[in-house]
Tab-separated table of C-alpha atoms in Angstrom:
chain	number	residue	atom	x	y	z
A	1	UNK	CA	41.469	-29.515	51.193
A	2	UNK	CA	40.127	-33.066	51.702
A	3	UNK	CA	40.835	-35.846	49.966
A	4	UNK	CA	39.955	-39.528	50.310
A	5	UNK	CA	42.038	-42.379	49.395
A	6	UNK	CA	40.569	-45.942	48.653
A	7	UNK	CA	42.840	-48.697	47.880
A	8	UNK	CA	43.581	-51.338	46.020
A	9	UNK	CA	41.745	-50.106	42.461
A	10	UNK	CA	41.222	-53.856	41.580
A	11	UNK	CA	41.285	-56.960	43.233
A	12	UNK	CA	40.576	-60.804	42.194
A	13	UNK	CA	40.610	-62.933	44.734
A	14	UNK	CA	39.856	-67.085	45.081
A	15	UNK	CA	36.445	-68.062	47.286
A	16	UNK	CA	37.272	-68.555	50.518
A	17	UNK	CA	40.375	-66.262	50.940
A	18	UNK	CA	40.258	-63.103	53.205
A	19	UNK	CA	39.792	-59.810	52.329
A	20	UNK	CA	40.859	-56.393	53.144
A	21	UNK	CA	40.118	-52.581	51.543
A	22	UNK	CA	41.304	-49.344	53.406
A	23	UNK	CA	40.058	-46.312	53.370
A	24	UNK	CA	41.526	-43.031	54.521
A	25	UNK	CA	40.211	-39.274	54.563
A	26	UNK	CA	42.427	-36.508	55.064
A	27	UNK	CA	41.561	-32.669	55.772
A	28	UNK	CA	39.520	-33.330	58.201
A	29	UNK	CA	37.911	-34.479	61.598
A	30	UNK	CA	35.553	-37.010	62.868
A	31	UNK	CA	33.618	-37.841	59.618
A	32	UNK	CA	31.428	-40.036	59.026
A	33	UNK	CA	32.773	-42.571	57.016
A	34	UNK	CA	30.509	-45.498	54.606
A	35	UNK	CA	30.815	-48.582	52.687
A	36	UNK	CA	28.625	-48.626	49.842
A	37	UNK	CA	28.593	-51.994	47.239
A	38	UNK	CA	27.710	-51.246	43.536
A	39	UNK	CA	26.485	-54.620	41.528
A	40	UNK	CA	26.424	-54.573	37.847
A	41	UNK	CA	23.242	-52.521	36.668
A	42	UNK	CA	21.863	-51.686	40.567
A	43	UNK	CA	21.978	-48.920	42.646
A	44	UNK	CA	24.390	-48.780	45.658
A	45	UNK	CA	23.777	-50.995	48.337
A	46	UNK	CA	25.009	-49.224	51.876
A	47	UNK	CA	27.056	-51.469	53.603
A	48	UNK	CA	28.370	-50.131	56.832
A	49	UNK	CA	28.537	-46.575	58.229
A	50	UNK	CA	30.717	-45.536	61.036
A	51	UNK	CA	30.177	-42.022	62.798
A	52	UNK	CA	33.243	-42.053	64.975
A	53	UNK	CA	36.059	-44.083	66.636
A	54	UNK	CA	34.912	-48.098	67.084
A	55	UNK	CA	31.384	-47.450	66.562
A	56	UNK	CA	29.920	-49.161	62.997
A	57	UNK	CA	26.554	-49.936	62.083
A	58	UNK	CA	25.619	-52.354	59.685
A	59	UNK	CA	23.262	-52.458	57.527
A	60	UNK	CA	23.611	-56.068	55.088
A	61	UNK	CA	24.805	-57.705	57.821
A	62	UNK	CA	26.187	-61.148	55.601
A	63	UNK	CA	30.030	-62.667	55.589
A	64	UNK	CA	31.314	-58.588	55.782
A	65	UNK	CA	32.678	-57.134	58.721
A	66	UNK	CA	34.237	-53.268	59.130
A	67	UNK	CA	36.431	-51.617	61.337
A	68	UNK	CA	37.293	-47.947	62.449
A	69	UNK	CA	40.623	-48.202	63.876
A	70	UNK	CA	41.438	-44.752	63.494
A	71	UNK	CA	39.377	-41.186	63.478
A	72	UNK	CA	39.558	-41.267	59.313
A	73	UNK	CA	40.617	-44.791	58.687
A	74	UNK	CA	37.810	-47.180	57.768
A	75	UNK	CA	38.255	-51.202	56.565
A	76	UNK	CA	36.051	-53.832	54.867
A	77	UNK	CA	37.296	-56.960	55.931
A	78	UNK	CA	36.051	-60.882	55.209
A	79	UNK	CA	37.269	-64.115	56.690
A	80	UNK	CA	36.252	-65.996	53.800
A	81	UNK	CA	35.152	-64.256	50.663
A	82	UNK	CA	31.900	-66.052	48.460
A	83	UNK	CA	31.585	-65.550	44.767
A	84	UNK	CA	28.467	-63.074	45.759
A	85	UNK	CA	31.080	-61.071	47.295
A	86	UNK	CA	32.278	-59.449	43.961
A	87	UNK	CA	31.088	-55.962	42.828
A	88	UNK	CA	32.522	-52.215	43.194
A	89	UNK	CA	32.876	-51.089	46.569
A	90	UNK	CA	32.995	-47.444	47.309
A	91	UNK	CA	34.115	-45.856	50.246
A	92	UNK	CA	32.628	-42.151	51.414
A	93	UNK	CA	32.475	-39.741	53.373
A	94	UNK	CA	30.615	-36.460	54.812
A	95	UNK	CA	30.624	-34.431	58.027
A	96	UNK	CA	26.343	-33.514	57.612
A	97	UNK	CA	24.840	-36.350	56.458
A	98	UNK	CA	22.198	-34.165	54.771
A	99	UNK	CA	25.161	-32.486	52.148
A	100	UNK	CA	25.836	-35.650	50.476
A	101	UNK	CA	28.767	-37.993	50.302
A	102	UNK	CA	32.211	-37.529	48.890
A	103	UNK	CA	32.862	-40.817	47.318
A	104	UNK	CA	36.474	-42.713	46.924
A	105	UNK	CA	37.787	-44.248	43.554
A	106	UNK	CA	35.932	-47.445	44.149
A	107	UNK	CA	37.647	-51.198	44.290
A	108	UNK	CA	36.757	-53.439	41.381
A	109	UNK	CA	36.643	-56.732	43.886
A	110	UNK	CA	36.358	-59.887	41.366
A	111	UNK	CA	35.785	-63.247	43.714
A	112	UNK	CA	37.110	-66.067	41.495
B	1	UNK	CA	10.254	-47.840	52.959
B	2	UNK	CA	11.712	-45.191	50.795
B	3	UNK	CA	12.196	-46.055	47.257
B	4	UNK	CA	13.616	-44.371	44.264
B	5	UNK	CA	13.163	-45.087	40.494
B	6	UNK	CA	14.858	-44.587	37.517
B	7	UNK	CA	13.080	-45.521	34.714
B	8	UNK	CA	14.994	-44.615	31.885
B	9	UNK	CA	18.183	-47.365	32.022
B	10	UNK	CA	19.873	-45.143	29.360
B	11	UNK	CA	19.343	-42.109	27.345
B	12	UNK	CA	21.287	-40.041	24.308
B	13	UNK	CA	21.262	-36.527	23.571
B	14	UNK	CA	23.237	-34.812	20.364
B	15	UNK	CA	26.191	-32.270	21.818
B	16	UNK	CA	25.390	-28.972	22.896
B	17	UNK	CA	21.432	-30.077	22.630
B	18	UNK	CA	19.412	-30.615	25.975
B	19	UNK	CA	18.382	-33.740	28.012
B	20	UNK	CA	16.702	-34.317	30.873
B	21	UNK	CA	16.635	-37.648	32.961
B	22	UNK	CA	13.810	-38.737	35.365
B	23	UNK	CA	13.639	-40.272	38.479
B	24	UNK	CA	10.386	-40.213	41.231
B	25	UNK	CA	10.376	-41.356	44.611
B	26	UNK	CA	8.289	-42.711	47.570
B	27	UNK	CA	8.985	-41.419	51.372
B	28	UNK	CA	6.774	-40.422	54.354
B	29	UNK	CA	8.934	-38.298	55.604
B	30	UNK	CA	8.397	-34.477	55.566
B	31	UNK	CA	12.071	-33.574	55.340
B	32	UNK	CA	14.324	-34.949	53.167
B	33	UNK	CA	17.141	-34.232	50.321
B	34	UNK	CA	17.349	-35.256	47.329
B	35	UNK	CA	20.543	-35.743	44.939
B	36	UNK	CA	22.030	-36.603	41.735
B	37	UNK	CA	25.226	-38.234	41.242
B	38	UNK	CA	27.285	-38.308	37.919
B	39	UNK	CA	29.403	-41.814	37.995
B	40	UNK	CA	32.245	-41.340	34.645
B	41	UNK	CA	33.951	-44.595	33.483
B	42	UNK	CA	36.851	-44.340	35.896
B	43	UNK	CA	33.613	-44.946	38.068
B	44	UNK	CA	34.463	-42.409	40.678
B	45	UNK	CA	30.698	-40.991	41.966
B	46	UNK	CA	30.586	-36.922	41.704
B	47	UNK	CA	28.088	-35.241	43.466
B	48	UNK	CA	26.197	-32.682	40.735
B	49	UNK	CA	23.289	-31.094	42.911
B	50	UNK	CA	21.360	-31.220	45.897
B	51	UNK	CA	17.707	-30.070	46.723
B	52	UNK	CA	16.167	-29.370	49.874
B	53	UNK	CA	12.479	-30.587	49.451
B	54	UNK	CA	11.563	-27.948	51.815
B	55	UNK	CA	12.720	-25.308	49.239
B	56	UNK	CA	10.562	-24.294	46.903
B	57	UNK	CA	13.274	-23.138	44.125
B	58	UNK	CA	14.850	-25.598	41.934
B	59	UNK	CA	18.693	-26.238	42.697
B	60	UNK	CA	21.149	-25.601	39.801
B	61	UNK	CA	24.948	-25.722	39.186
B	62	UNK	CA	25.840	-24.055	35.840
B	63	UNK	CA	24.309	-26.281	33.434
B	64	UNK	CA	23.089	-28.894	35.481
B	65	UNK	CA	19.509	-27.839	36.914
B	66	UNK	CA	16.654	-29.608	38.122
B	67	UNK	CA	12.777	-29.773	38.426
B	68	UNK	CA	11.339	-30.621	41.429
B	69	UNK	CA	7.859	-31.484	41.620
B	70	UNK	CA	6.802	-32.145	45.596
B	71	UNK	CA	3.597	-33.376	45.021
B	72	UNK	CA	4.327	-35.387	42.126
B	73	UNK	CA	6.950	-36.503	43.850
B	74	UNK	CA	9.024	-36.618	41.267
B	75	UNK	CA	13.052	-34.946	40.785
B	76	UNK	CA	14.560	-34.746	37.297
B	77	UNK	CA	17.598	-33.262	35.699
B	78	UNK	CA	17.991	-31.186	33.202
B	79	UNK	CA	21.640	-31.042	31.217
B	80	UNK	CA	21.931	-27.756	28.687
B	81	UNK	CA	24.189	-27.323	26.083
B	82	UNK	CA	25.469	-31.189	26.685
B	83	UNK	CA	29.250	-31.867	26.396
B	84	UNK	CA	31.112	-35.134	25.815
B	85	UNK	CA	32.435	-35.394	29.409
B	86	UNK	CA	28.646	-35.574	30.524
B	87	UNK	CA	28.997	-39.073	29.162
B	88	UNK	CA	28.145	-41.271	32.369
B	89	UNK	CA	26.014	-42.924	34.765
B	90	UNK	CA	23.561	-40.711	36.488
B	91	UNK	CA	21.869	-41.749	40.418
B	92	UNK	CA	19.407	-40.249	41.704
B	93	UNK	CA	19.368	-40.452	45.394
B	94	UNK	CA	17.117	-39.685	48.882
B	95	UNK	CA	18.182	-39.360	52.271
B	96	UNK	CA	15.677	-38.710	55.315
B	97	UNK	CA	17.397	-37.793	57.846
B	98	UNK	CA	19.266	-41.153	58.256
B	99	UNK	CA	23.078	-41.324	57.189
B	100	UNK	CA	21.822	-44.333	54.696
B	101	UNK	CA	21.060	-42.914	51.195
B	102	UNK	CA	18.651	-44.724	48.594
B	103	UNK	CA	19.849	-44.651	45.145
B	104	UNK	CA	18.340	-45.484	41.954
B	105	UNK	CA	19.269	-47.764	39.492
B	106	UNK	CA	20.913	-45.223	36.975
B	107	UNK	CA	20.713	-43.983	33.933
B	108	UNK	CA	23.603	-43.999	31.521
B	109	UNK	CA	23.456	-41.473	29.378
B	110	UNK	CA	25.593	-41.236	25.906
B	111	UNK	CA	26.561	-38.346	24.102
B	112	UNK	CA	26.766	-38.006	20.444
B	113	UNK	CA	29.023	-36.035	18.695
């Protein structure tokens, strides 16, 4: 069966330090993988979507970057992280974008 | 632009009793899908259903159903016989054929004992 790991669960970090949360999928092949942001009382915000190997799109282009170094491996990276950068960030994935996403567990990210 | 509302920010229902959350939406598009999303505290998203909005019949999954009005544009969710564990957030959500979904802002629902 697939599964999808998402780590670290929490995270506080100082403005201005770098930032990194990995995302792996296993059971399966070439999926498309997401980066979705959650602020307190708002809907998710899609980040960045990758639908294979090097390719992302993104779609709140700001201080965020992502990377697909591998088929199900999928990063959120920042050089220097702003206190606007904390929320929960939740990674997912689907193989038909029409079925819906599997989400991850979600990082609590707290910029301090 | 697609949008998606949620007007109810949070609702309660009595255990075992039903409840049934809202949510409408705006697209142009002809084909689209519609979903609802259960988020628990340990804030991991679950889908609950999906709905074709070219298919006329309402989706359901056990006691989870919904009522999907086309014209109206408008999607809700019905819970039956409500349990504890349906304690959460609820999303609605819309895709269009795009991998980017549009969710709402939630609804939290509590459930009394």
């Amino acid at each position: 069966s697939q599964t999808i790991h998402q780590w670290p669960a929490t995270l506080v970090q100082p403005v201005g330090s770098p930032l990194s949360l990995e995302c792996t999928v296993e059971g399966t092949s070439n999926p498309n993988l997401y980066w979705y942001r959650q602020a307190a009382g708002r809907g998710l915000q899609l980040l960045f979507y990758s639908v294979g190997i090097g390719q992302i799109s993104s779609e709140v282009p700001q201080n965020l970057s992502a990377s697909r170094p591998q088929d199900r491996q999928f990063i959120l990276s920042s050089k220097k992280l702003l206190l606007s950068d904390s929320g929960f960030y939740l990674c997912a994935w689907n193989l038909d974008r029409d079925y819906g996403y599997t989400f991850g567990s979600g990082t609590r990210l707290t910029v301090v | 632009a697609q949008t998606v509302t949620q007007s109810q920010p949070e609702m309660s229902v009595q255990e075992a009793e039903t409840v049934t959350l809202s949510c409408t939406y705006d697209t142009s598009e002809s084909d689209y899908y519609l979903f609802w999303y259960k988020q628990p505290p340990s804030r991991q998203m679950i889908l609950v259903i999906r709905q074709e909005a070219y298919k006329q019949q309402n989706a359901t999954e056990n006691r989870f159903s919904v009522n999907f009005q086309k014209a109206a544009k408008s999607f809700s969710l019905k819970i039956s016989d409500s349990q504890l564990g349906d304690a959460a957030m609820y999303f609605c959500a819309l895709t269009s054929g795009t991998y980017k979904y549009i969710f709402g802002t939630g609804t939290r629902l509590k459930v009394l004992a």
